[in-house]
Short mmCIF file of C-alpha atoms in Angstrom, two decimals:
data_model
loop_
_atom_site.label_atom_id
_atom_site.label_comp_id
_atom_site.label_asym_id
_atom_site.label_seq_id
_atom_site.Cartn_x
_atom_site.Cartn_y
_atom_site.Cartn_z
CA MET A 9 85.52 -52.25 29.58
CA GLN A 10 84.91 -52.60 26.05
CA ARG A 11 84.94 -49.93 23.44
CA VAL A 12 81.68 -50.39 21.25
CA VAL A 13 81.55 -49.63 17.53
CA VAL A 14 79.10 -49.56 14.72
CA THR A 15 79.57 -52.31 12.05
CA GLY A 16 76.24 -52.35 10.07
CA LEU A 17 73.24 -50.38 9.37
CA GLY A 18 69.75 -51.10 8.20
CA ALA A 19 66.68 -48.89 7.84
CA VAL A 20 62.95 -48.87 6.44
CA SER A 21 61.56 -45.58 6.50
CA PRO A 22 59.10 -43.45 4.68
CA LEU A 23 61.63 -42.14 2.60
CA GLY A 24 62.81 -45.75 1.18
CA ASN A 25 63.30 -49.15 2.43
CA ASP A 26 67.07 -49.18 2.95
CA VAL A 27 69.57 -46.87 4.06
CA LYS A 28 70.98 -45.52 0.91
CA THR A 29 67.63 -44.60 -0.59
CA SER A 30 66.35 -43.17 2.88
CA TRP A 31 69.52 -41.03 3.10
CA GLU A 32 69.54 -39.52 -0.33
CA ASN A 33 66.02 -38.74 -0.10
CA LEU A 34 66.66 -37.08 3.25
CA LEU A 35 69.35 -35.11 1.60
CA ALA A 36 67.31 -34.11 -1.32
CA GLY A 37 64.54 -32.69 0.69
CA LYS A 38 61.88 -35.20 0.05
CA LYS A 39 58.76 -35.81 2.56
CA GLY A 40 57.13 -39.00 3.36
CA ALA A 41 53.88 -37.35 4.14
CA GLY A 42 50.62 -38.19 2.29
CA PRO A 43 47.22 -39.36 2.93
CA ILE A 44 46.56 -42.40 5.14
CA THR A 45 46.15 -45.64 3.29
CA ARG A 46 46.43 -48.04 6.12
CA TYR A 47 42.80 -47.90 6.98
CA ASP A 48 39.63 -46.12 5.56
CA VAL A 49 39.76 -42.87 7.14
CA GLU A 50 36.14 -41.93 6.19
CA ARG A 51 34.95 -44.96 8.38
CA PHE A 52 36.91 -43.76 11.12
CA PRO A 53 36.88 -39.78 10.55
CA THR A 54 39.36 -37.92 12.94
CA ASP A 55 40.90 -34.63 12.82
CA THR A 56 44.11 -35.73 10.85
CA THR A 57 43.78 -37.79 7.70
CA PHE A 58 47.71 -38.15 6.74
CA ALA A 59 50.73 -39.58 7.74
CA CYS A 60 54.31 -40.72 6.87
CA GLU A 61 53.78 -44.26 5.88
CA VAL A 62 56.21 -47.01 4.48
CA GLN A 63 55.79 -47.03 0.71
CA ASP A 64 56.20 -50.20 -1.72
CA PHE A 65 57.68 -52.54 1.06
CA ASP A 66 58.56 -56.04 -0.18
CA ASP A 67 60.18 -58.38 2.71
CA SER A 68 59.62 -61.48 0.32
CA GLU A 69 63.76 -62.17 0.08
CA PHE A 70 63.67 -62.86 3.51
CA LEU A 71 60.11 -63.83 4.50
CA ASP A 72 57.65 -66.27 3.10
CA LYS A 73 54.12 -65.14 2.69
CA LYS A 74 52.49 -67.58 5.22
CA SER A 75 54.90 -66.31 7.68
CA ALA A 76 54.41 -62.38 6.96
CA ARG A 77 50.50 -62.93 7.22
CA ARG A 78 51.06 -63.87 11.11
CA LEU A 79 53.21 -60.96 11.89
CA GLU A 80 52.46 -57.36 12.72
CA PRO A 81 54.34 -54.58 10.23
CA PHE A 82 56.44 -53.53 13.16
CA THR A 83 58.04 -56.94 13.68
CA ARG A 84 58.14 -57.53 9.56
CA TYR A 85 60.06 -53.95 9.54
CA ALA A 86 62.41 -54.89 12.16
CA MET A 87 63.20 -58.27 10.46
CA TYR A 88 64.17 -56.59 7.10
CA ALA A 89 65.84 -53.99 8.43
CA SER A 90 67.87 -56.45 10.84
CA GLN A 91 68.94 -58.69 7.83
CA LEU A 92 69.91 -55.57 5.75
CA ALA A 93 72.06 -54.44 8.76
CA LEU A 94 73.56 -57.88 8.99
CA ARG A 95 74.60 -58.03 5.37
CA ASP A 96 75.91 -54.69 5.62
CA ALA A 97 78.29 -55.70 8.37
CA GLY A 98 79.34 -58.92 6.30
CA LEU A 99 77.66 -61.39 8.49
CA PRO A 100 75.44 -63.66 6.30
CA ALA A 101 74.81 -66.30 9.09
CA LEU A 102 75.37 -66.26 13.08
CA THR A 103 76.18 -69.85 14.53
CA GLY A 104 78.16 -71.43 17.40
CA GLU A 105 79.57 -68.77 19.88
CA LEU A 106 78.99 -65.95 17.75
CA ALA A 107 75.09 -66.76 17.89
CA GLU A 108 75.36 -67.32 21.40
CA ARG A 109 77.02 -64.07 22.15
CA THR A 110 75.05 -61.99 20.05
CA ALA A 111 71.94 -59.81 21.77
CA VAL A 112 68.68 -58.47 20.28
CA ILE A 113 67.60 -55.51 21.95
CA ILE A 114 64.90 -53.68 19.82
CA GLY A 115 62.85 -50.90 20.99
CA VAL A 116 59.03 -50.60 20.42
CA GLY A 117 56.56 -47.87 21.78
CA LEU A 118 53.01 -49.49 20.92
CA GLY A 119 53.42 -52.73 19.50
CA GLY A 120 50.74 -54.60 17.46
CA LEU A 121 47.70 -52.09 17.75
CA ARG A 122 46.41 -53.10 14.37
CA THR A 123 46.02 -56.89 15.57
CA LEU A 124 44.31 -55.47 18.75
CA GLU A 125 41.78 -53.44 17.14
CA ASP A 126 40.84 -56.15 14.60
CA ASN A 127 40.29 -58.82 17.08
CA HIS A 128 38.53 -56.59 19.55
CA ALA A 129 35.90 -55.74 16.47
CA THR A 130 35.59 -59.60 16.06
CA MET A 131 34.86 -60.37 19.56
CA LEU A 132 32.47 -57.57 19.68
CA GLU A 133 30.71 -58.72 16.62
CA LYS A 134 30.76 -62.64 16.72
CA GLY A 135 32.32 -63.43 20.50
CA PRO A 136 35.53 -64.16 22.12
CA GLY A 137 35.64 -67.46 20.88
CA ARG A 138 36.53 -66.04 17.32
CA ILE A 139 39.53 -64.48 18.54
CA ASN A 140 42.97 -65.36 16.53
CA PRO A 141 44.87 -67.86 18.68
CA PHE A 142 48.17 -66.02 17.66
CA MET A 143 46.72 -62.61 18.82
CA ILE A 144 48.73 -62.36 21.91
CA PRO A 145 52.11 -63.43 20.39
CA ILE A 146 51.39 -61.46 17.17
CA LEU A 147 50.77 -58.16 18.93
CA ILE A 148 53.06 -58.18 21.87
CA ALA A 149 55.75 -55.45 21.53
CA ASN A 150 58.84 -57.81 22.18
CA MET A 151 57.74 -59.99 19.09
CA ALA A 152 60.35 -57.72 16.93
CA ALA A 153 63.34 -58.74 19.13
CA GLY A 154 61.74 -62.43 19.16
CA GLN A 155 61.37 -62.73 15.43
CA VAL A 156 64.82 -61.32 14.83
CA SER A 157 66.21 -63.71 17.17
CA ILE A 158 64.51 -66.64 15.36
CA ALA A 159 65.45 -65.61 12.01
CA THR A 160 68.99 -64.79 12.56
CA GLY A 161 69.69 -67.57 15.29
CA ALA A 162 71.05 -64.89 17.80
CA ARG A 163 70.87 -66.27 21.26
CA GLY A 164 72.26 -63.78 23.45
CA PRO A 165 70.19 -61.02 25.56
CA ASN A 166 66.80 -60.84 24.05
CA ILE A 167 65.03 -57.61 25.05
CA CYS A 168 62.55 -55.13 24.03
CA THR A 169 62.83 -51.65 25.46
CA THR A 170 59.42 -49.77 25.79
CA SER A 171 60.01 -46.06 26.79
CA ALA A 172 57.37 -44.62 24.40
CA CYS A 173 59.35 -42.23 21.70
CA ALA A 174 62.37 -42.94 23.14
CA SER A 175 62.30 -46.65 22.72
CA GLY A 176 64.52 -47.28 19.75
CA LEU A 177 67.28 -45.17 21.33
CA HIS A 178 66.89 -46.88 24.49
CA GLY A 179 67.10 -49.97 22.68
CA ILE A 180 70.62 -49.05 21.35
CA GLY A 181 71.69 -47.68 24.71
CA VAL A 182 71.10 -50.90 26.30
CA ALA A 183 72.64 -52.97 23.93
CA TYR A 184 75.96 -50.71 23.95
CA THR A 185 75.85 -51.28 27.96
CA ASP A 186 75.54 -55.04 27.37
CA ILE A 187 78.41 -55.02 24.99
CA LEU A 188 80.40 -52.52 27.37
CA LEU A 189 80.08 -54.59 30.36
CA GLY A 190 81.03 -57.95 28.43
CA ARG A 191 77.55 -59.66 28.35
CA ALA A 192 77.59 -59.71 24.54
CA ASP A 193 80.01 -59.57 22.06
CA MET A 194 77.63 -58.21 19.38
CA ALA A 195 74.10 -56.78 19.35
CA ILE A 196 71.37 -56.25 16.52
CA ALA A 197 69.82 -53.29 18.06
CA GLY A 198 67.52 -50.47 17.23
CA GLY A 199 63.78 -49.97 17.17
CA SER A 200 60.77 -50.57 15.30
CA GLU A 201 57.15 -49.27 14.91
CA SER A 202 53.84 -49.16 12.68
CA THR A 203 50.65 -47.89 14.27
CA ILE A 204 48.91 -45.91 11.81
CA THR A 205 45.64 -47.33 12.96
CA PRO A 206 42.36 -45.84 13.80
CA MET A 207 43.02 -45.94 17.56
CA ALA A 208 46.34 -44.46 17.44
CA VAL A 209 45.54 -41.66 15.21
CA GLY A 210 42.45 -41.22 17.18
CA GLY A 211 44.22 -41.40 20.59
CA PHE A 212 46.71 -38.73 19.54
CA ASN A 213 44.00 -36.74 18.17
CA ALA A 214 42.33 -36.59 21.40
CA MET A 215 45.45 -35.22 23.14
CA LYS A 216 45.93 -32.68 20.29
CA ALA A 217 49.20 -33.95 19.84
CA LEU A 218 48.84 -34.36 15.96
CA SER A 219 49.05 -31.66 13.31
CA THR A 220 45.62 -31.17 11.57
CA ASN A 221 47.05 -29.57 8.61
CA ASN A 222 45.28 -32.00 6.08
CA ALA A 223 45.23 -29.58 3.34
CA ASP A 224 48.96 -29.43 3.22
CA PRO A 225 50.80 -32.77 4.37
CA LEU A 226 54.01 -32.20 2.94
CA HIS A 227 54.34 -28.90 5.01
CA ALA A 228 52.52 -30.02 8.15
CA SER A 229 55.75 -31.57 10.17
CA ARG A 230 57.57 -27.97 11.27
CA PRO A 231 59.91 -28.52 13.89
CA PHE A 232 61.09 -25.16 15.45
CA ASP A 233 58.55 -23.41 13.30
CA ARG A 234 56.39 -20.44 14.78
CA ASP A 235 53.44 -22.30 12.70
CA ARG A 236 53.94 -25.95 13.88
CA ASP A 237 50.84 -27.37 15.24
CA GLY A 238 51.75 -30.99 16.19
CA PHE A 239 53.35 -34.01 14.96
CA VAL A 240 52.93 -36.26 11.70
CA MET A 241 52.79 -40.15 12.55
CA GLY A 242 55.18 -42.22 10.99
CA GLU A 243 56.60 -45.75 10.82
CA GLY A 244 59.61 -47.91 10.19
CA SER A 245 62.57 -49.45 11.64
CA GLY A 246 66.34 -48.51 12.20
CA ILE A 247 68.84 -51.34 12.98
CA LEU A 248 72.53 -50.96 13.81
CA ILE A 249 74.93 -53.83 14.49
CA LEU A 250 77.21 -53.21 17.40
CA GLU A 251 80.21 -54.88 18.34
CA SER A 252 83.04 -54.76 20.79
CA LEU A 253 86.01 -53.30 19.45
CA GLU A 254 87.89 -56.49 19.98
CA HIS A 255 85.30 -58.52 18.01
CA ALA A 256 85.04 -56.11 15.04
CA ARG A 257 88.83 -56.17 14.86
CA ALA A 258 88.96 -60.15 15.10
CA ARG A 259 87.05 -60.36 12.16
CA GLY A 260 88.40 -57.63 10.29
CA ALA A 261 84.77 -55.82 10.10
CA HIS A 262 84.42 -52.39 8.43
CA ILE A 263 84.02 -49.78 11.41
CA TYR A 264 81.49 -47.10 10.69
CA CYS A 265 81.97 -44.89 14.06
CA GLU A 266 82.07 -45.64 17.83
CA ILE A 267 79.53 -45.07 20.41
CA ALA A 268 81.04 -42.81 23.01
CA GLY A 269 78.45 -42.23 25.51
CA TYR A 270 75.12 -43.05 26.53
CA GLY A 271 72.74 -41.00 28.91
CA ALA A 272 69.24 -41.57 30.08
CA SER A 273 67.06 -39.80 32.70
CA GLY A 274 63.70 -38.82 33.73
CA ASP A 275 61.62 -35.81 33.96
CA ALA A 276 59.69 -36.61 37.25
CA TYR A 277 57.14 -34.02 36.18
CA HIS A 278 54.03 -35.13 34.14
CA MET A 279 52.91 -37.93 31.89
CA ALA A 280 52.82 -36.39 28.60
CA ALA A 281 54.41 -32.72 28.99
CA PRO A 282 58.49 -32.22 29.49
CA PRO A 283 59.06 -29.24 32.22
CA GLU A 284 59.48 -25.90 30.37
CA ASP A 285 63.22 -25.64 31.09
CA GLY A 286 64.02 -28.82 29.59
CA SER A 287 65.82 -29.96 32.58
CA GLY A 288 65.54 -33.75 32.23
CA MET A 289 66.38 -33.64 28.73
CA ALA A 290 69.70 -31.72 29.90
CA LEU A 291 70.34 -34.16 32.47
CA ALA A 292 70.33 -36.96 29.75
CA MET A 293 72.58 -35.11 27.42
CA ARG A 294 74.93 -34.39 30.44
CA ALA A 295 75.05 -37.89 31.19
CA ALA A 296 75.92 -38.78 27.96
CA LEU A 297 78.67 -36.43 27.93
CA ARG A 298 79.90 -37.59 31.19
CA GLU A 299 80.24 -41.01 29.94
CA ALA A 300 81.99 -40.01 26.83
CA ARG A 301 84.52 -37.94 28.85
CA MET A 302 83.91 -35.30 26.62
CA ALA A 303 83.39 -31.59 27.17
CA PRO A 304 80.22 -29.87 25.58
CA GLU A 305 82.48 -28.04 22.98
CA ALA A 306 83.48 -31.60 21.63
CA ILE A 307 80.00 -31.92 20.06
CA ASP A 308 79.65 -30.99 16.46
CA HIS A 309 76.09 -31.65 15.43
CA VAL A 310 72.81 -32.53 17.22
CA ASN A 311 70.15 -34.83 15.68
CA ALA A 312 67.18 -33.35 17.56
CA HIS A 313 63.95 -35.21 19.05
CA ALA A 314 62.01 -32.15 17.86
CA THR A 315 58.66 -33.75 16.87
CA SER A 316 57.02 -30.67 15.59
CA THR A 317 54.65 -30.07 18.89
CA PRO A 318 54.45 -26.37 20.48
CA ALA A 319 55.89 -27.34 23.80
CA GLY A 320 58.45 -29.87 22.86
CA ASP A 321 60.20 -28.26 20.57
CA MET A 322 61.34 -25.20 22.77
CA CYS A 323 61.93 -27.26 25.69
CA GLU A 324 64.76 -29.24 23.95
CA ILE A 325 66.24 -25.89 22.41
CA ARG A 326 66.43 -24.39 26.15
CA ALA A 327 68.04 -27.82 27.27
CA LEU A 328 70.57 -27.80 24.44
CA ARG A 329 71.22 -23.92 25.69
CA THR A 330 71.88 -25.45 29.18
CA VAL A 331 73.85 -28.00 28.67
CA PHE A 332 76.41 -26.39 25.70
CA GLY A 333 76.30 -22.76 26.96
CA ASP A 334 77.76 -20.29 24.42
CA HIS A 335 78.60 -23.56 22.33
CA ALA A 336 75.19 -23.92 21.42
CA LYS A 337 75.15 -21.47 18.77
CA LYS A 338 78.22 -23.26 17.21
CA LEU A 339 76.09 -26.53 16.90
CA THR A 340 74.18 -27.58 13.71
CA ILE A 341 70.64 -29.12 14.69
CA ALA A 342 68.72 -31.02 12.59
CA ALA A 343 65.13 -32.32 12.78
CA ASN A 344 64.72 -35.47 10.78
CA LYS A 345 61.11 -35.58 11.58
CA SER A 346 60.40 -32.78 9.57
CA GLN A 347 60.62 -35.22 6.59
CA ILE A 348 60.07 -38.89 7.79
CA GLY A 349 57.34 -37.81 10.59
CA HIS A 350 57.40 -39.11 13.95
CA CYS A 351 58.09 -42.98 13.97
CA LEU A 352 57.49 -43.35 17.67
CA GLY A 353 59.42 -46.09 18.99
CA ALA A 354 61.40 -46.35 15.89
CA ALA A 355 62.38 -42.96 15.79
CA GLY A 356 65.72 -42.84 17.70
CA ALA A 357 66.83 -45.85 15.91
CA ILE A 358 66.04 -44.48 12.29
CA GLU A 359 67.71 -40.98 13.38
CA SER A 360 70.70 -42.90 14.56
CA VAL A 361 71.04 -44.15 11.15
CA PHE A 362 70.77 -40.68 9.81
CA SER A 363 73.18 -39.40 12.59
CA ILE A 364 75.86 -41.95 11.52
CA MET A 365 75.52 -41.15 7.89
CA SER A 366 75.87 -37.59 8.91
CA LEU A 367 79.30 -38.55 10.54
CA ILE A 368 80.22 -40.49 7.74
CA GLU A 369 79.86 -38.06 4.83
CA GLY A 370 80.53 -35.00 6.84
CA THR A 371 76.82 -33.44 5.78
CA ALA A 372 74.14 -32.30 8.29
CA PRO A 373 70.78 -32.74 6.83
CA GLY A 374 68.49 -30.03 7.06
CA THR A 375 65.16 -29.03 8.77
CA ALA A 376 62.32 -28.73 6.25
CA ASN A 377 59.55 -26.45 6.61
CA LEU A 378 61.20 -24.21 8.92
CA VAL A 379 60.36 -20.90 7.26
CA ASN A 380 59.14 -19.04 10.24
CA PRO A 381 61.28 -19.73 13.06
CA ASP A 382 59.90 -19.74 16.54
CA ALA A 383 60.41 -16.34 18.08
CA GLU A 384 62.60 -18.03 20.92
CA LEU A 385 64.46 -19.84 18.43
CA ASP A 386 68.17 -18.47 18.47
CA LEU A 387 70.33 -21.69 17.44
CA ASP A 388 71.10 -22.97 13.99
CA CYS A 389 68.45 -25.60 12.84
CA LEU A 390 69.56 -25.63 9.36
CA ALA A 391 66.63 -24.04 7.85
CA ASP A 392 68.47 -23.70 4.46
CA GLY A 393 68.85 -27.53 3.93
CA PRO A 394 71.92 -29.80 4.21
CA ARG A 395 75.13 -28.35 4.99
CA LYS A 396 78.72 -29.83 4.60
CA GLN A 397 80.66 -29.45 7.57
CA ASP A 398 83.72 -30.95 9.72
CA MET A 399 82.11 -33.58 11.87
CA ASN A 400 83.73 -35.62 14.67
CA THR A 401 80.83 -36.07 16.79
CA VAL A 402 76.85 -36.16 16.73
CA LEU A 403 74.60 -36.21 19.51
CA CYS A 404 71.25 -38.03 18.98
CA ASN A 405 68.23 -37.33 21.19
CA SER A 406 65.20 -38.96 21.99
CA PHE A 407 62.35 -38.16 24.59
CA GLY A 408 58.95 -39.88 25.38
CA PHE A 409 55.77 -39.50 27.37
CA GLY A 410 56.50 -40.56 30.97
CA GLY A 411 59.28 -37.96 31.00
CA THR A 412 61.71 -40.45 29.67
CA ASN A 413 64.88 -39.07 27.80
CA CYS A 414 67.73 -40.44 25.95
CA SER A 415 71.21 -39.53 24.48
CA ILE A 416 73.78 -41.20 22.76
CA ILE A 417 76.82 -39.59 21.21
CA TYR A 418 78.35 -41.17 17.98
CA LYS A 419 81.97 -40.33 16.95
CA LYS A 420 84.39 -41.04 14.42
CA PHE A 421 86.31 -43.97 14.92
CA ALA A 422 90.16 -43.68 15.94
CA GLU A 423 92.31 -46.28 17.26
#
């Protein structure tokens, strides 16, 4: 089977509209949370009035105004991040056999809620005859992968992974598998999401999943902290360019890292809560280690899912103890959501970009707002901020409603 390497990175996040800016702001301790501007929160009052929004987004370099008006933000973020990633990989155009052998696999959790809400309101007020004829193609979750294919010419496998908050990491895992098995030579892979809308905020509020710390948004996302009260919604996109090692070598590509293993599992337990022992999460991590043929002691750093919900964070800590045993206390563990919020279907993809940057620069980002650690927390979650460390491997985790779990191991490339 093929070895799979990462040769390009692209990102749009609440911390910046490219990888460099997002990464530098992450290390600087900046946070993306602020009052919601995507809609009128006074018209649609809920218990939460803040989120981590993408700021000052401008994709006019790649998309004309008329086309942009017909696309949801989650699609535009994916298209923009894909173009950045291709440029980073030194691939200005995909033609011929390269285009036919390039997959586009982009995970999206919820898709175009904004379009659905707007057209539902129109239907109630004016009747179904006034529904936008493009409503369906605009809102469907696979339109991010579809539009990236149209924009880049990529004609290999074209798939959207939808597995709630694990969608983006599953997208990378599926793309990795396609290359591993020789179904494609290259993939534009990752996740995208933009659902800061009245229905989404109201829905998560209804299930008590969101933080309600409206008085202090910057300190509301508090993974592993005793005072955490729920997650903060985020948005954005993370895209990786994956290639078979053979293909990357043939074109002289710069190699950032290698994907060593991918693991997926199900909890078979509950629609919205993990089992308290984190056993399903542990299964995914063990599967990734098994595929990578690595002992737990080979992992240096963990980019945790860690949403800042009272139950989920400690389940992941228990799972880490189960998988890593005594080595768990030697791991550094970062929770990026403390600064970018929970970007849902984009989360694992943006966090993969940060995982790879950690590997490249030998720097583990910190976990912001971890002031009063949970009484059960006995692992090193980097409460003091970023830390330089020797790093050869990073394990990235994503978990989602429905009991879906995903882990990917990134490691430094060596011949």
